CSV table of C-alpha atoms in Angstrom, one decimal:
chain,number,residue,atom,x,y,z
X,7,MET,CA,26.5,90.5,-101.1
X,8,LYS,CA,23.5,90.1,-99.3
X,9,LYS,CA,23.9,91.5,-96.0
X,10,ILE,CA,24.6,88.3,-92.8
X,11,LEU,CA,21.2,88.0,-90.6
X,12,ALA,CA,22.2,85.5,-87.5
X,13,SER,CA,23.8,86.7,-85.1
X,14,VAL,CA,27.6,86.6,-84.6
X,15,ALA,CA,27.1,85.1,-81.1
X,16,LEU,CA,28.5,81.7,-80.9
X,17,VAL,CA,26.5,79.8,-79.2
X,18,GLY,CA,22.8,79.6,-79.2
X,19,ALA,CA,20.5,76.5,-80.3
X,20,ALA,CA,20.1,77.9,-83.5
X,21,ALA,CA,24.3,76.8,-84.8
X,22,LEU,CA,22.9,73.5,-85.0
X,23,ALA,CA,18.9,73.7,-85.5
X,24,MET,CA,19.5,73.4,-89.8
X,25,THR,CA,22.7,72.4,-92.9
X,26,GLY,CA,23.5,74.8,-94.4
X,27,CYS,CA,23.2,74.3,-98.6
X,28,ALA,CA,26.6,73.1,-99.5
X,29,THR,CA,28.4,71.4,-102.6
X,30,ASP,CA,30.8,68.2,-101.9
X,31,ALA,CA,33.4,69.4,-103.5
X,32,GLY,CA,34.8,65.7,-103.8
X,33,ASN,CA,31.7,65.6,-106.1
X,34,GLY,CA,32.4,67.2,-108.4
X,35,GLY,CA,31.2,70.4,-106.8
X,36,ASN,CA,30.7,73.5,-109.0
X,37,GLY,CA,32.4,76.3,-106.9
X,38,GLY,CA,33.7,79.8,-108.1
X,39,GLY,CA,33.5,83.2,-108.2
X,40,GLY,CA,30.3,83.9,-110.2
X,41,ASP,CA,27.3,83.1,-108.4
X,42,GLY,CA,25.9,87.2,-108.5
X,43,ASP,CA,26.5,88.6,-105.1
X,44,LEU,CA,26.9,84.9,-102.9
X,45,ILE,CA,30.7,84.6,-101.5
X,46,THR,CA,31.6,81.7,-103.0
X,47,VAL,CA,34.0,80.0,-99.3
X,48,GLY,CA,35.5,76.4,-100.2
X,49,PHE,CA,35.9,74.9,-96.3
X,50,ALA,CA,38.3,72.7,-95.6
X,51,GLN,CA,36.9,70.6,-93.1
X,52,THR,CA,38.9,67.7,-91.3
X,53,GLY,CA,37.3,65.0,-91.1
X,54,SER,CA,33.6,63.3,-89.1
X,55,GLU,CA,36.6,62.4,-86.4
X,56,SER,CA,34.1,63.3,-83.4
X,57,GLY,CA,31.2,64.5,-82.4
X,58,TRP,CA,33.0,67.8,-81.8
X,59,ARG,CA,33.4,67.7,-85.9
X,60,SER,CA,30.2,66.9,-86.5
X,61,ALA,CA,29.2,70.4,-84.5
X,62,ASN,CA,31.6,72.4,-86.0
X,63,THR,CA,30.9,71.3,-89.0
X,64,GLU,CA,27.2,72.3,-89.1
X,65,SER,CA,28.6,75.4,-87.4
X,66,LEU,CA,29.7,76.7,-90.9
X,67,LYS,CA,27.3,74.7,-93.5
X,68,GLU,CA,24.4,77.2,-90.8
X,69,ALA,CA,26.6,80.2,-91.1
X,70,LEU,CA,27.7,79.5,-94.5
X,71,SER,CA,24.5,79.0,-95.8
X,72,GLU,CA,22.7,80.5,-99.5
X,73,GLU,CA,20.6,81.9,-97.0
X,74,ASN,CA,23.2,84.2,-94.9
X,75,GLY,CA,23.9,85.7,-98.5
X,76,PHE,CA,27.3,82.5,-99.5
X,77,LYS,CA,28.4,79.6,-101.7
X,78,LEU,CA,30.0,77.2,-99.9
X,79,VAL,CA,32.2,73.8,-101.0
X,80,PHE,CA,32.6,71.3,-98.8
X,81,ASN,CA,35.4,68.8,-98.5
X,82,ALA,CA,35.8,66.2,-95.4
X,83,ALA,CA,39.3,65.5,-96.0
X,84,ASP,CA,39.0,61.8,-93.7
X,85,ASN,CA,42.0,63.1,-91.6
X,86,LYS,CA,44.6,62.9,-93.7
X,87,GLN,CA,46.2,66.3,-94.3
X,88,GLU,CA,47.1,65.2,-98.7
X,89,ALA,CA,43.6,65.1,-98.7
X,90,GLN,CA,42.9,68.0,-97.0
X,91,ILE,CA,45.4,69.7,-99.0
X,92,ALA,CA,44.7,68.6,-102.7
X,93,ALA,CA,40.9,69.8,-101.2
X,94,VAL,CA,42.7,73.6,-101.0
X,95,ARG,CA,44.2,73.5,-104.4
X,96,SER,CA,40.8,72.2,-105.7
X,97,PHE,CA,39.6,75.4,-104.3
X,98,ILE,CA,42.2,77.8,-105.5
X,99,ASN,CA,41.7,76.2,-109.1
X,100,GLN,CA,38.0,77.2,-109.0
X,101,GLY,CA,38.5,80.1,-108.3
X,102,VAL,CA,36.5,80.4,-104.7
X,103,ASP,CA,36.5,84.3,-102.9
X,104,ALA,CA,37.6,82.9,-99.7
X,105,ILE,CA,39.4,79.5,-98.0
X,106,VAL,CA,38.5,77.8,-94.7
X,107,ILE,CA,40.7,75.5,-93.5
X,108,ALA,CA,40.6,73.7,-90.0
X,109,PRO,CA,44.2,72.3,-90.3
X,110,ILE,CA,44.7,68.8,-89.6
X,111,THR,CA,48.4,69.2,-88.4
X,112,VAL,CA,50.2,72.2,-87.7
X,113,ASP,CA,53.0,71.8,-90.1
X,114,GLY,CA,53.5,71.8,-94.1
X,115,TRP,CA,50.8,74.4,-95.2
X,116,ASP,CA,53.4,77.1,-96.5
X,117,ASP,CA,53.7,75.7,-100.1
X,118,VAL,CA,49.7,75.4,-100.5
X,119,LEU,CA,48.3,79.1,-98.7
X,120,THR,CA,51.2,80.6,-100.7
X,121,GLU,CA,49.5,79.5,-103.3
X,122,ALA,CA,46.2,81.3,-102.4
X,123,LYS,CA,48.0,84.3,-101.4
X,124,ASP,CA,49.8,84.6,-105.1
X,125,ALA,CA,45.6,83.1,-106.6
X,126,GLY,CA,44.4,87.0,-103.4
X,127,ILE,CA,42.1,84.1,-102.1
X,128,PRO,CA,42.0,85.6,-98.3
X,129,VAL,CA,42.4,82.2,-96.3
X,130,ILE,CA,40.5,81.8,-92.8
X,131,LEU,CA,42.0,79.7,-90.4
X,132,GLU,CA,39.3,77.7,-88.4
X,133,ASP,CA,39.8,75.5,-84.9
X,134,ARG,CA,43.7,74.3,-85.2
X,135,THR,CA,46.3,76.5,-86.2
X,136,VAL,CA,49.2,76.3,-88.2
X,137,SER,CA,53.5,77.3,-87.7
X,138,ALA,CA,53.5,78.5,-91.0
X,139,SER,CA,54.2,82.5,-91.6
X,140,GLU,CA,51.0,84.8,-90.1
X,141,ASP,CA,51.2,86.7,-93.5
X,142,LEU,CA,49.6,83.6,-95.9
X,143,TYR,CA,46.2,83.8,-93.7
X,144,ALA,CA,44.0,86.7,-93.0
X,145,SER,CA,42.9,85.6,-89.2
X,146,TRP,CA,42.6,82.6,-87.4
X,147,VAL,CA,39.9,82.3,-84.8
X,148,GLY,CA,38.7,79.4,-82.7
X,149,LEU,CA,40.3,78.1,-78.8
X,150,ASP,CA,42.4,78.2,-76.1
X,151,PHE,CA,44.0,74.7,-76.5
X,152,GLU,CA,46.8,75.3,-74.2
X,153,LYS,CA,44.4,77.1,-71.5
X,154,GLU,CA,42.0,74.3,-72.0
X,155,GLY,CA,45.0,71.8,-70.7
X,156,GLU,CA,45.8,73.7,-68.2
X,157,LEU,CA,42.4,73.8,-66.5
X,158,ALA,CA,42.3,70.1,-67.1
X,159,GLY,CA,45.9,70.0,-65.1
X,160,GLN,CA,44.4,72.1,-62.2
X,161,TRP,CA,41.4,69.5,-61.5
X,162,ALA,CA,43.9,66.9,-61.0
X,163,VAL,CA,46.3,69.0,-58.9
X,164,GLU,CA,43.7,69.5,-56.6
X,165,ASN,CA,41.5,66.1,-57.2
X,166,ALA,CA,43.4,63.5,-57.9
X,167,ASP,CA,47.0,64.3,-56.5
X,168,GLY,CA,49.8,61.6,-56.1
X,169,SER,CA,48.1,59.6,-58.7
X,170,ASN,CA,48.9,57.5,-61.5
X,171,LEU,CA,48.2,58.9,-65.0
X,172,VAL,CA,47.3,57.8,-68.1
X,173,ILE,CA,47.3,60.1,-71.7
X,174,LEU,CA,45.0,59.7,-74.4
X,175,GLU,CA,46.3,62.0,-77.0
X,176,GLY,CA,45.0,64.1,-79.8
X,177,THR,CA,45.7,63.3,-83.4
X,178,THR,CA,49.9,63.4,-83.8
X,179,GLY,CA,51.1,67.4,-84.8
X,180,SER,CA,47.9,69.0,-84.0
X,181,SER,CA,47.6,71.8,-82.7
X,182,ALA,CA,45.1,70.8,-80.1
X,183,ALA,CA,47.2,68.0,-78.8
X,184,LEU,CA,50.5,70.2,-78.8
X,185,ASP,CA,48.8,72.6,-76.5
X,186,ARG,CA,46.9,70.6,-74.2
X,187,ALA,CA,49.2,68.3,-73.8
X,188,THR,CA,51.9,71.3,-72.6
X,189,GLY,CA,49.3,73.0,-71.0
X,190,PHE,CA,48.1,69.7,-69.1
X,191,ALA,CA,52.3,69.6,-68.3
X,192,LYS,CA,52.9,73.3,-67.1
X,193,ALA,CA,49.4,73.3,-64.7
X,194,THR,CA,50.7,69.6,-63.4
X,195,GLU,CA,54.6,70.2,-63.0
X,196,GLY,CA,55.6,69.8,-59.5
X,197,SER,CA,52.9,68.0,-57.8
X,198,SER,CA,52.5,64.0,-57.5
X,199,ILE,CA,51.0,62.9,-60.2
X,200,LYS,CA,52.7,60.0,-61.7
X,201,VAL,CA,52.4,59.7,-66.1
X,202,LEU,CA,52.6,55.9,-66.4
X,203,ASP,CA,51.6,56.1,-70.4
X,204,SER,CA,50.9,58.5,-72.5
X,205,GLN,CA,49.9,57.6,-76.7
X,206,THR,CA,47.6,59.0,-79.4
X,207,GLY,CA,44.2,57.6,-79.9
X,208,ASP,CA,43.8,60.3,-83.2
X,209,PHE,CA,40.8,62.5,-81.5
X,210,THR,CA,38.7,58.5,-82.5
X,211,ARG,CA,36.3,56.8,-79.4
X,212,ASP,CA,37.5,53.7,-81.8
X,213,GLY,CA,41.1,55.0,-81.2
X,214,GLY,CA,40.5,55.6,-77.1
X,215,LYS,CA,38.8,52.2,-76.5
X,216,LYS,CA,41.8,50.5,-78.1
X,217,VAL,CA,44.7,52.2,-76.6
X,218,MET,CA,42.8,52.3,-73.0
X,219,GLU,CA,42.3,47.9,-73.4
X,220,GLY,CA,46.7,48.3,-73.7
X,221,PHE,CA,47.0,50.4,-71.2
X,222,LEU,CA,44.7,48.1,-69.1
X,223,GLN,CA,46.4,45.4,-70.2
X,224,LYS,CA,49.9,46.7,-69.3
X,225,TYR,CA,49.3,48.7,-65.6
X,226,GLY,CA,45.5,47.1,-64.6
X,227,SER,CA,45.0,48.3,-60.7
X,228,GLU,CA,48.2,50.8,-60.8
X,229,ILE,CA,45.4,53.4,-63.2
X,230,ASN,CA,43.7,55.4,-60.7
X,231,LEU,CA,43.8,58.9,-63.4
X,232,LEU,CA,43.3,59.6,-67.2
X,233,PHE,CA,43.1,62.6,-69.0
X,234,ALA,CA,41.6,62.3,-72.4
X,235,HIS,CA,41.8,64.9,-74.9
X,236,ASN,CA,38.6,65.1,-76.1
X,237,ASP,CA,35.8,64.3,-75.0
X,238,ASP,CA,35.5,60.7,-78.1
X,239,MET,CA,37.9,59.4,-76.6
X,240,GLY,CA,37.6,59.5,-73.5
X,241,LEU,CA,34.0,58.3,-74.2
X,242,GLY,CA,35.9,54.6,-76.2
X,243,ALA,CA,37.7,54.3,-73.1
X,244,LEU,CA,35.0,54.3,-70.1
X,245,ASP,CA,33.7,51.0,-72.3
X,246,ALA,CA,37.6,50.1,-72.4
X,247,ILE,CA,36.8,50.2,-68.5
X,248,GLU,CA,33.6,49.0,-67.4
X,249,ALA,CA,34.6,45.5,-69.6
X,250,ALA,CA,38.4,45.6,-67.4
X,251,GLY,CA,35.1,45.1,-65.0
X,252,LEU,CA,36.5,48.9,-63.3
X,253,VAL,CA,34.2,51.6,-63.1
X,254,PRO,CA,35.1,54.8,-64.3
X,255,GLY,CA,34.5,58.0,-62.9
X,256,VAL,CA,35.3,55.6,-59.2
X,257,ASP,CA,38.0,53.9,-59.4
X,258,ILE,CA,39.5,56.1,-62.8
X,259,LYS,CA,39.1,58.8,-62.6
X,260,ILE,CA,38.0,60.8,-66.0
X,261,ILE,CA,38.7,64.4,-67.1
X,262,THR,CA,38.5,65.0,-71.2
X,263,ILE,CA,37.4,68.4,-73.0
X,264,ASP,CA,34.9,69.2,-75.2
X,265,ALA,CA,31.8,69.0,-74.0
X,266,VAL,CA,29.8,67.7,-76.4
X,267,HIS,CA,26.5,65.7,-75.7
X,268,ASP,CA,27.4,62.1,-75.0
X,269,GLY,CA,30.4,63.7,-73.1
X,270,MET,CA,27.9,65.1,-70.5
X,271,GLN,CA,25.8,63.0,-70.4
X,272,ALA,CA,29.0,60.5,-69.0
X,273,LEU,CA,29.8,63.7,-66.5
X,274,ALA,CA,26.6,63.7,-65.6
X,275,ASP,CA,25.9,59.8,-64.9
X,276,GLY,CA,29.3,60.2,-63.3
X,277,LYS,CA,31.3,58.3,-65.3
X,278,PHE,CA,33.5,61.4,-66.1
X,279,ASN,CA,34.8,63.9,-63.3
X,280,TYR,CA,35.9,66.9,-64.9
X,281,ILE,CA,35.1,68.4,-68.7
X,282,VAL,CA,36.5,71.7,-69.9
X,283,GLU,CA,34.4,73.2,-72.8
X,284,CYS,CA,35.8,73.4,-75.9
X,285,ASN,CA,33.1,75.4,-78.1
X,286,PRO,CA,32.7,73.8,-81.4
X,287,LEU,CA,30.1,76.8,-82.8
X,288,LEU,CA,32.8,79.3,-84.3
X,289,GLY,CA,30.5,79.0,-87.6
X,290,GLU,CA,29.2,82.8,-87.3
X,291,LYS,CA,32.4,84.2,-86.4
X,292,VAL,CA,34.1,82.5,-89.3
X,293,ALA,CA,31.2,84.0,-92.1
X,294,GLU,CA,32.2,87.6,-90.0
X,295,LEU,CA,35.8,87.0,-91.1
X,296,VAL,CA,34.8,86.1,-94.8
X,297,LYS,CA,32.5,89.0,-95.3
X,298,LYS,CA,35.0,91.6,-94.6
X,299,VAL,CA,38.2,89.5,-95.8
X,300,VAL,CA,36.7,89.0,-99.1
X,301,ALA,CA,34.8,93.1,-98.6
X,302,GLY,CA,38.9,93.8,-98.4
X,303,GLU,CA,38.1,95.4,-94.7
X,304,SER,CA,41.0,94.4,-92.1
X,305,VAL,CA,40.1,91.6,-89.3
X,306,GLU,CA,41.6,90.9,-86.0
X,307,LYS,CA,45.0,88.2,-86.7
X,308,ARG,CA,43.5,85.9,-83.6
X,309,GLU,CA,40.0,86.0,-82.5
X,310,ILE,CA,39.6,83.5,-79.0
X,311,VAL,CA,36.6,82.0,-78.7
X,312,GLU,CA,36.2,81.8,-74.5
X,313,ASP,CA,35.2,78.6,-73.0
X,314,GLN,CA,33.8,77.0,-69.5
X,315,THR,CA,34.2,73.9,-67.3
X,316,PHE,CA,31.8,71.3,-66.2
X,317,THR,CA,31.3,69.4,-63.0
X,318,GLN,CA,28.7,66.7,-63.1
X,319,GLU,CA,26.2,68.8,-61.3
X,320,GLN,CA,26.9,71.6,-63.6
X,321,ALA,CA,26.1,68.6,-66.1
X,322,LYS,CA,23.3,67.6,-65.1
X,323,GLU,CA,22.5,71.4,-65.2
X,324,VAL,CA,23.1,72.4,-68.7
X,325,LEU,CA,22.3,69.7,-70.4
X,326,PRO,CA,19.3,69.9,-71.3
X,327,THR,CA,19.6,73.0,-73.2
X,328,ARG,CA,22.9,72.4,-74.9
X,329,PRO,CA,22.9,73.3,-78.5
X,330,TYR,CA,25.3,70.7,-79.3
């Protein structure tokens, strides 16, 4: 197997400089482990629901490229768990060397992970987690979603205590949505923040806009604080707020998570008030783990990537050099 030439650093402009060579599993890609010294990897992605997800996909494609010693069989499930599980079963049938999954939801993975284990195919989870037994997968690499929620909640208490809050939740049942909600609730417990409503926008811009329109119709000017589980929902909500004749960032303070380019631009422009980063550039760490588990080496069960936070001034400073 070729030695991976890329650095294992998780950040850097090179992570998005090019897309890797990938075969679309949905179009009859020829997977399987028999490509000389290339490691064949099946990657089951959630879909393309947000700017964060697009950056995450490109990071994985870049890291799992032929240049780096991999043959990638890629499938995006359009945020449908049944399609994602079907893709994993397809990878198993193709006899890939390893499988990478960004699980859409926490539950429902026991059977297919058991099938992969019985087939002798190691599984790496990236981004989100699952409720299945840890002995069914080799490792997980991702972010501390609960801490992200806590950081968002801490800012809310320090800068908007006493506010009337609405929340745009991520995909129902996803670890990101569950843990961010838990962290935010912990940080705001005992404060004077009043939660008016909380609904899912499914991590999409359209979803965020539609739900925010409903919030505004129901509560109107009572709302003065919004917590969105990701930038895309916050951006959709921003459109709804402006359409209602209100000033985002002023009439309604907005806290989001991700720190993708469009979100950071909104923060720099004063339309968002605070962003907690969720770094999507997990590809190099995933590639490192895949190479090790295929070689039979031991790896850590959990690899947590550190996040940072941004105010308006910090966003202005770093935006010109952000890789995503």
